[in-house]
PDB file of C-alpha atoms in Angstrom:
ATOM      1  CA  UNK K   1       0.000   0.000   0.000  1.00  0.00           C
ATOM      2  CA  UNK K   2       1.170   3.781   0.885  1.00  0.00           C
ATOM      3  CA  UNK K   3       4.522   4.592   2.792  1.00  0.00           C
ATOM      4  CA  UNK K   4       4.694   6.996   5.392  1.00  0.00           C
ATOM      5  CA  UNK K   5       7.426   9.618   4.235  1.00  0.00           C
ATOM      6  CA  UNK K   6       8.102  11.869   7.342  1.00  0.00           C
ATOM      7  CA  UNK K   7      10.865  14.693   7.023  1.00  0.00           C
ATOM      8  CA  UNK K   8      13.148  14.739  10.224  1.00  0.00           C
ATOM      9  CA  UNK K   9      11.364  18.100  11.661  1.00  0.00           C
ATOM     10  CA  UNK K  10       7.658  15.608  11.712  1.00  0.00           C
ATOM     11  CA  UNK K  11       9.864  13.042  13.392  1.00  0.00           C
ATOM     12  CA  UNK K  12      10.990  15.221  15.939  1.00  0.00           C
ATOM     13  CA  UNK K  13       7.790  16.686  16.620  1.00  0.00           C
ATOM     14  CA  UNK K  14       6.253  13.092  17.130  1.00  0.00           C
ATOM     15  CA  UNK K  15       9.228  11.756  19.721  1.00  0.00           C
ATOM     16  CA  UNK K  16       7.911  13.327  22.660  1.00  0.00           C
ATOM     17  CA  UNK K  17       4.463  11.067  21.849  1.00  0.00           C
ATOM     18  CA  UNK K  18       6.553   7.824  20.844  1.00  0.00           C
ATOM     19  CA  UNK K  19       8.136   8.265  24.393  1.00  0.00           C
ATOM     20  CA  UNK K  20       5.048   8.640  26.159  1.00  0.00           C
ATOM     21  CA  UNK K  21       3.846   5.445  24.317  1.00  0.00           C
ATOM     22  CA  UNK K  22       7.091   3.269  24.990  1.00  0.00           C
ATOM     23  CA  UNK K  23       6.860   4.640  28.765  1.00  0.00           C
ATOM     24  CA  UNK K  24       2.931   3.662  29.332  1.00  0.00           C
ATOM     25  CA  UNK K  25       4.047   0.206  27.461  1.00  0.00           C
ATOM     26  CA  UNK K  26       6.746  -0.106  30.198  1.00  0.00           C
ATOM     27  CA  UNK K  27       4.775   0.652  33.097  1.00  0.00           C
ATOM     28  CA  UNK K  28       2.195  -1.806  31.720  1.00  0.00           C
ATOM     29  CA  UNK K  29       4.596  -4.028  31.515  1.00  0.00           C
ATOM     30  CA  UNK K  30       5.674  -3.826  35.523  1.00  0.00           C
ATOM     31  CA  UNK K  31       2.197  -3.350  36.517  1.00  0.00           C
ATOM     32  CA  UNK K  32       1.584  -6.929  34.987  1.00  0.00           C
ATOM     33  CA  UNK K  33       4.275  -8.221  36.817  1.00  0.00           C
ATOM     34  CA  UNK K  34       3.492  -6.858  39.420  1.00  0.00           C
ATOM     35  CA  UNK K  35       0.039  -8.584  39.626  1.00  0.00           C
ATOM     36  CA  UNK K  36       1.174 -11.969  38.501  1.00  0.00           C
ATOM     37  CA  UNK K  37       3.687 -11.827  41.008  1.00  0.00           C
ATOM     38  CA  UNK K  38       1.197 -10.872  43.861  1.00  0.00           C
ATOM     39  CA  UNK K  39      -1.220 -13.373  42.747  1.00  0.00           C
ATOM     40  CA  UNK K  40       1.584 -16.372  42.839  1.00  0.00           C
ATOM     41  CA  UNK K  41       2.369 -14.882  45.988  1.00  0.00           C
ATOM     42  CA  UNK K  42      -1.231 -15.566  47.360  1.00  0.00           C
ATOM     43  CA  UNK K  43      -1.220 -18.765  45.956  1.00  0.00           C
ATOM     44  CA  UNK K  44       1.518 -19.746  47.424  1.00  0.00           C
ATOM     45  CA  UNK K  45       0.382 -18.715  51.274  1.00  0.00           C
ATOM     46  CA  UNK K  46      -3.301 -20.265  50.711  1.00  0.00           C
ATOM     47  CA  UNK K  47      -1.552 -23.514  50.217  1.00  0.00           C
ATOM     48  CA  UNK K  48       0.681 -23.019  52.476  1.00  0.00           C
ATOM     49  CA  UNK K  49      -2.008 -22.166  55.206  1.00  0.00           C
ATOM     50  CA  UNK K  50      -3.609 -25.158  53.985  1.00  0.00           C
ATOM     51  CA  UNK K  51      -0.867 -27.584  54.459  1.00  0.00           C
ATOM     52  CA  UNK K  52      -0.563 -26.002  58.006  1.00  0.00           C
ATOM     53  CA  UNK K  53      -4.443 -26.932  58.391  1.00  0.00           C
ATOM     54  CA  UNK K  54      -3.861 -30.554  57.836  1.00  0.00           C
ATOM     55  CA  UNK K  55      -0.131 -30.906  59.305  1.00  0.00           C
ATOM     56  CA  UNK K  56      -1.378 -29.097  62.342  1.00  0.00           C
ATOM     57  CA  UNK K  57      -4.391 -31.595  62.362  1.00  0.00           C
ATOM     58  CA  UNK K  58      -1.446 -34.932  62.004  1.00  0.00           C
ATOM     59  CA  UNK K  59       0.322 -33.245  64.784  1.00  0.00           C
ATOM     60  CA  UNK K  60      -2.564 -32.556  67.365  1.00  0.00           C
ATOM     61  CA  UNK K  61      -3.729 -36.509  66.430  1.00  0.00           C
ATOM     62  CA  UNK K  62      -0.004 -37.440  66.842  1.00  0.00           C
ATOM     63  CA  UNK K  63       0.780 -35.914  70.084  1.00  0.00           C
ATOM     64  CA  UNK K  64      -2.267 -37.186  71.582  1.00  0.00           C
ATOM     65  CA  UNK K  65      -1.555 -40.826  70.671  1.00  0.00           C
ATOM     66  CA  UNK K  66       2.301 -40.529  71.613  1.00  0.00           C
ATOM     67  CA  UNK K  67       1.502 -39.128  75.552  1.00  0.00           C
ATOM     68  CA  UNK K  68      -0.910 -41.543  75.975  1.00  0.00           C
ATOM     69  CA  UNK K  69       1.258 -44.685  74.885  1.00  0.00           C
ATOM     70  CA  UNK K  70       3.789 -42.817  76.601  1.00  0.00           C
ATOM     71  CA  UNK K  71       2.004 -42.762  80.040  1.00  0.00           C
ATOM     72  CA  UNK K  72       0.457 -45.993  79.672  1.00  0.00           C
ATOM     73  CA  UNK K  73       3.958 -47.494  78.796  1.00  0.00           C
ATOM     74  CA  UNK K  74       5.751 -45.399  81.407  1.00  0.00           C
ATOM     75  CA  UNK K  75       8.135 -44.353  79.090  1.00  0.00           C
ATOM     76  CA  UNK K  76       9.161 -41.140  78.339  1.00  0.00           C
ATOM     77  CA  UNK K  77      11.451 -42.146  75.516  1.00  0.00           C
ATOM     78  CA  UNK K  78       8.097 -42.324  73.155  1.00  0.00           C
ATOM     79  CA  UNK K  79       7.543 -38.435  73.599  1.00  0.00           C
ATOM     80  CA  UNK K  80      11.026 -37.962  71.390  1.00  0.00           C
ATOM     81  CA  UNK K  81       9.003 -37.331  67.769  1.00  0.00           C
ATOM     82  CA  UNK K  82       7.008 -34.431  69.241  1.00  0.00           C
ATOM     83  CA  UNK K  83      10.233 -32.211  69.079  1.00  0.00           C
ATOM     84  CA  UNK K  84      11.287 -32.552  65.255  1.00  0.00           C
ATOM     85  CA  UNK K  85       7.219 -32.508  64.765  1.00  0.00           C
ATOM     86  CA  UNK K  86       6.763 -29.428  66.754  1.00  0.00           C
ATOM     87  CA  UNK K  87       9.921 -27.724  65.081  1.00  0.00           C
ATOM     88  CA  UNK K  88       8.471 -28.056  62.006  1.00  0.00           C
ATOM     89  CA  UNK K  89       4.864 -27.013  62.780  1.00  0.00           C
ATOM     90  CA  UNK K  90       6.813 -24.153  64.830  1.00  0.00           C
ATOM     91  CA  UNK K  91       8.309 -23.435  61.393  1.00  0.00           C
ATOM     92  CA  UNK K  92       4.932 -23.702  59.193  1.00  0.00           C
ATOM     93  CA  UNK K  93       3.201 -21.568  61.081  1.00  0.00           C
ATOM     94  CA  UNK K  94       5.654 -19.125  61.330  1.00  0.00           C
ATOM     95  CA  UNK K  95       5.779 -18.914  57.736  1.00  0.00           C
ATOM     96  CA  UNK K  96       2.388 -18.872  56.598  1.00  0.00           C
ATOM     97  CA  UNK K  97       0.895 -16.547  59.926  1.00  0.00           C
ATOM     98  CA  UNK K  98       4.000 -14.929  61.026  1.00  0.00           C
ATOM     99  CA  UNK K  99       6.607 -12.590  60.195  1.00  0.00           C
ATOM    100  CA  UNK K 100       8.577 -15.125  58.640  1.00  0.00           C
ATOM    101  CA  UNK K 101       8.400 -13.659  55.242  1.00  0.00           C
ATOM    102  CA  UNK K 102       9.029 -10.324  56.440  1.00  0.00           C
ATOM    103  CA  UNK K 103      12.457 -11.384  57.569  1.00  0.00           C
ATOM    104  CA  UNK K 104      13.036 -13.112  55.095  1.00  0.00           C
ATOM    105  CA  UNK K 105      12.279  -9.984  52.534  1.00  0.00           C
ATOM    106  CA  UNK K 106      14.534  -7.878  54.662  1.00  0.00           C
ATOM    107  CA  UNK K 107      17.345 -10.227  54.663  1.00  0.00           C
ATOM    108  CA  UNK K 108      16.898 -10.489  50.562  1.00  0.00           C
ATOM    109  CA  UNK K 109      17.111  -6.612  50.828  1.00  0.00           C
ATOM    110  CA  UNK K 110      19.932  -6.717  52.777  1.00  0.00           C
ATOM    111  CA  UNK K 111      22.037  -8.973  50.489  1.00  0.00           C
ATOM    112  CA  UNK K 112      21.062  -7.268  47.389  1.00  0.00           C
ATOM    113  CA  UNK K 113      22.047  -3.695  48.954  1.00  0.00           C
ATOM    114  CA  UNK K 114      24.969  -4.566  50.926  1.00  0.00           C
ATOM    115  CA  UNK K 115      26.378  -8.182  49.391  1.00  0.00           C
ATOM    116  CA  UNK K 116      26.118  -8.032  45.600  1.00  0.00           C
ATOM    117  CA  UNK K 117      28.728  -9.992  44.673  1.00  0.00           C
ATOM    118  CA  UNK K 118      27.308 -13.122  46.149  1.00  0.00           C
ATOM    119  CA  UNK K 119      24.105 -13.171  43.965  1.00  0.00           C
ATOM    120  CA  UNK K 120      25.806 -13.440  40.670  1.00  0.00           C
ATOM    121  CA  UNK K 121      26.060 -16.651  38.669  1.00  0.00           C
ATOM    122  CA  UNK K 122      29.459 -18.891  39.242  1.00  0.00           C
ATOM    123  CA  UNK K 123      31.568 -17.261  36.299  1.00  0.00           C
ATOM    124  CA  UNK K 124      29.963 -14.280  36.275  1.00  0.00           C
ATOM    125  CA  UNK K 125      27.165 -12.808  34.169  1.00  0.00           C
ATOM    126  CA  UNK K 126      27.109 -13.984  30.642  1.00  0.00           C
ATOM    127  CA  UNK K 127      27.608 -12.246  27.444  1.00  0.00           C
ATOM    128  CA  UNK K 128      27.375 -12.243  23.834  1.00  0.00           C
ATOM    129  CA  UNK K 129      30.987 -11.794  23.019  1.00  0.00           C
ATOM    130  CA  UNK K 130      31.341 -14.781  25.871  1.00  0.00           C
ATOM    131  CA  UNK K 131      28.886 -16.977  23.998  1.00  0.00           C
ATOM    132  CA  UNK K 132      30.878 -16.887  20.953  1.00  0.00           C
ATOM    133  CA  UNK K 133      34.009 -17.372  22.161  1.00  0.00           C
ATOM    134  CA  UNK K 134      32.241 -20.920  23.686  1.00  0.00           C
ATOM    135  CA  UNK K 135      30.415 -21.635  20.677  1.00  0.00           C
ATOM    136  CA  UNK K 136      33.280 -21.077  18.349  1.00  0.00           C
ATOM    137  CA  UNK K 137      35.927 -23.006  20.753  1.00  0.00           C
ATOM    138  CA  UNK K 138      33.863 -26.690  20.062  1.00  0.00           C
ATOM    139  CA  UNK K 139      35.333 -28.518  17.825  1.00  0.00           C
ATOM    140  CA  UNK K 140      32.219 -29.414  15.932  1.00  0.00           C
ATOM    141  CA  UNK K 141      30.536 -25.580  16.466  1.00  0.00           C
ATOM    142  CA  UNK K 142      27.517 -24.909  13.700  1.00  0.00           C
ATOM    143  CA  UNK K 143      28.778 -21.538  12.182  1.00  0.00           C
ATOM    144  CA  UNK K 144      25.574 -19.737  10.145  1.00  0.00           C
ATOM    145  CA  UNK K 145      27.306 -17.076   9.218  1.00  0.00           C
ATOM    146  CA  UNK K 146      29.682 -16.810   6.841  1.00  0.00           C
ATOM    147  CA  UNK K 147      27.737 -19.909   4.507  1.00  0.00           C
ATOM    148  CA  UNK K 148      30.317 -21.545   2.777  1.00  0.00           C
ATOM    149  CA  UNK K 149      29.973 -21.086  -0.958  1.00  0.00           C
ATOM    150  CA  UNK K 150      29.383 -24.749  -1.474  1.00  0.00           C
ATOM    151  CA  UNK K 151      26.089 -24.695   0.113  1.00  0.00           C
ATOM    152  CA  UNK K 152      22.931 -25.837  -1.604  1.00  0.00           C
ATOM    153  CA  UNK K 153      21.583 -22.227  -0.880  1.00  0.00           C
ATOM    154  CA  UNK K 154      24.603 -20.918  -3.558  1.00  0.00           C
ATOM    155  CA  UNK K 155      23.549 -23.582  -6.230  1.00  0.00           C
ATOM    156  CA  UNK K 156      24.130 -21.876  -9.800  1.00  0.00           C
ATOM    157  CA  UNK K 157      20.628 -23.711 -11.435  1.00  0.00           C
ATOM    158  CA  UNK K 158      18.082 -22.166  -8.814  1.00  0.00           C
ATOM    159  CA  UNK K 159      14.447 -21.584 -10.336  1.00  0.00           C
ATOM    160  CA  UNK K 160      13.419 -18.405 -11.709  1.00  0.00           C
ATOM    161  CA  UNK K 161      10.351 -16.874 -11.103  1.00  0.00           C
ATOM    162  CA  UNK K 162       8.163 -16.377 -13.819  1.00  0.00           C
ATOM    163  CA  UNK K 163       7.932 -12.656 -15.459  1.00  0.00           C
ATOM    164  CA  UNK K 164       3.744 -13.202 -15.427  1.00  0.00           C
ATOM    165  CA  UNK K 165       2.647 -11.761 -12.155  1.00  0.00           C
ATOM    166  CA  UNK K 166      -0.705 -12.619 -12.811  1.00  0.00           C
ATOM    167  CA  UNK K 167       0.330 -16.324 -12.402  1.00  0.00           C
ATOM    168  CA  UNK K 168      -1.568 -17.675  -9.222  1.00  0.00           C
ATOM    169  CA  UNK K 169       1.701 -20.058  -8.278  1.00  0.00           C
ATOM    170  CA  UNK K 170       3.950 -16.831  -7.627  1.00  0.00           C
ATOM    171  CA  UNK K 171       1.527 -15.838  -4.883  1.00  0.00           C
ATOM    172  CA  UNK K 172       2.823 -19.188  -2.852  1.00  0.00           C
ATOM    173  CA  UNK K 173       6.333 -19.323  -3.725  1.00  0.00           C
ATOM    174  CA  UNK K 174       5.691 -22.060  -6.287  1.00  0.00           C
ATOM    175  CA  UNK K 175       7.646 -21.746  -9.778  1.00  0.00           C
ATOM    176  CA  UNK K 176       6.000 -23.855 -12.772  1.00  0.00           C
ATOM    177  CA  UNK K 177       9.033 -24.012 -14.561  1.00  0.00           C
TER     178      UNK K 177
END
């Protein structure tokens, strides 16, 4: 169809608008992340608070049973699995109803402001130039670029397309020579 033919003085007239667009884009952008992440975030705490429900549930059942064998029995030694049971359940609800992830957050804070080093990948961050010095070290490395000029792609008998442009097969690639 028709091309858009702007002098320079249109396209600097229209940049302050093209910035406005990319910046709403962006801030779309981190508002969607934004929500996802909340929303995996609540996710994650329902269940959470659900597994509590249930483990809290094996625990109360579990405690009841082990101090009454344990008194029956008169033997204290059967009281033992409460403590790794209640550490855990200790833990779990410390997590899902208290301030668990809030020191956790602050610690995460802490490293990122303080101990940067530590949160980068083992070898450091990864580049381009980096990736090509790998890629081009193996032995057996796939190089696309430059072809070699025996490749089927530099054949000297390729097809021709017809000079009729009314001819349907041009419209899908296909020659019918």
């Amino acid at each position: 169809m028709g091309q858009w033919n702007s002098t320079p003085s249109e396209i600097d007239e229209d940049e302050p608008f093209l910035l406005y667009k990319e910046q709403l884009q962006q801030e779309r952008m981190m508002e969607l992340q934004n929500q996802w992440l909340e929303r995996t975030n609540a996710m994650e705490i329902a269940w959470s608070r659900e597994f509590v429900r249930y483990y809290g549930a094996f625990c109360a059942v579990s405690t009841v049973g082990l101090c009454v064998g344990a008194f029956q029995r008169r033997r204290l030694v059967l009281l033992a699995p409460l403590v790794p049971l209640g550490c855990v359940l200790t833990y779990q609800l410390d997590q899902v109803y208290g301030t668990l992830r809030g020191r956790v957050r602050e610690e995460a804070e802490r490293l990122m402001g303080s101990e940067r080093a530590k949160l980068g990948p083992p070898g450091g961050h990864l580049t381009f130039q980096a990736l090509e010095d790998i890629r081009k070290a193996r032995p057996n490395a796939l190089r696309a670029w430059p072809i070699p000029h025996d490749h089927p792609l530099f054949r000297k008998n390729l097809p021709t397309p017809p000079l009729d442009a009314k001819d349907p097969d041009v419209s899908c690639g296909h020659f019918t020579k």
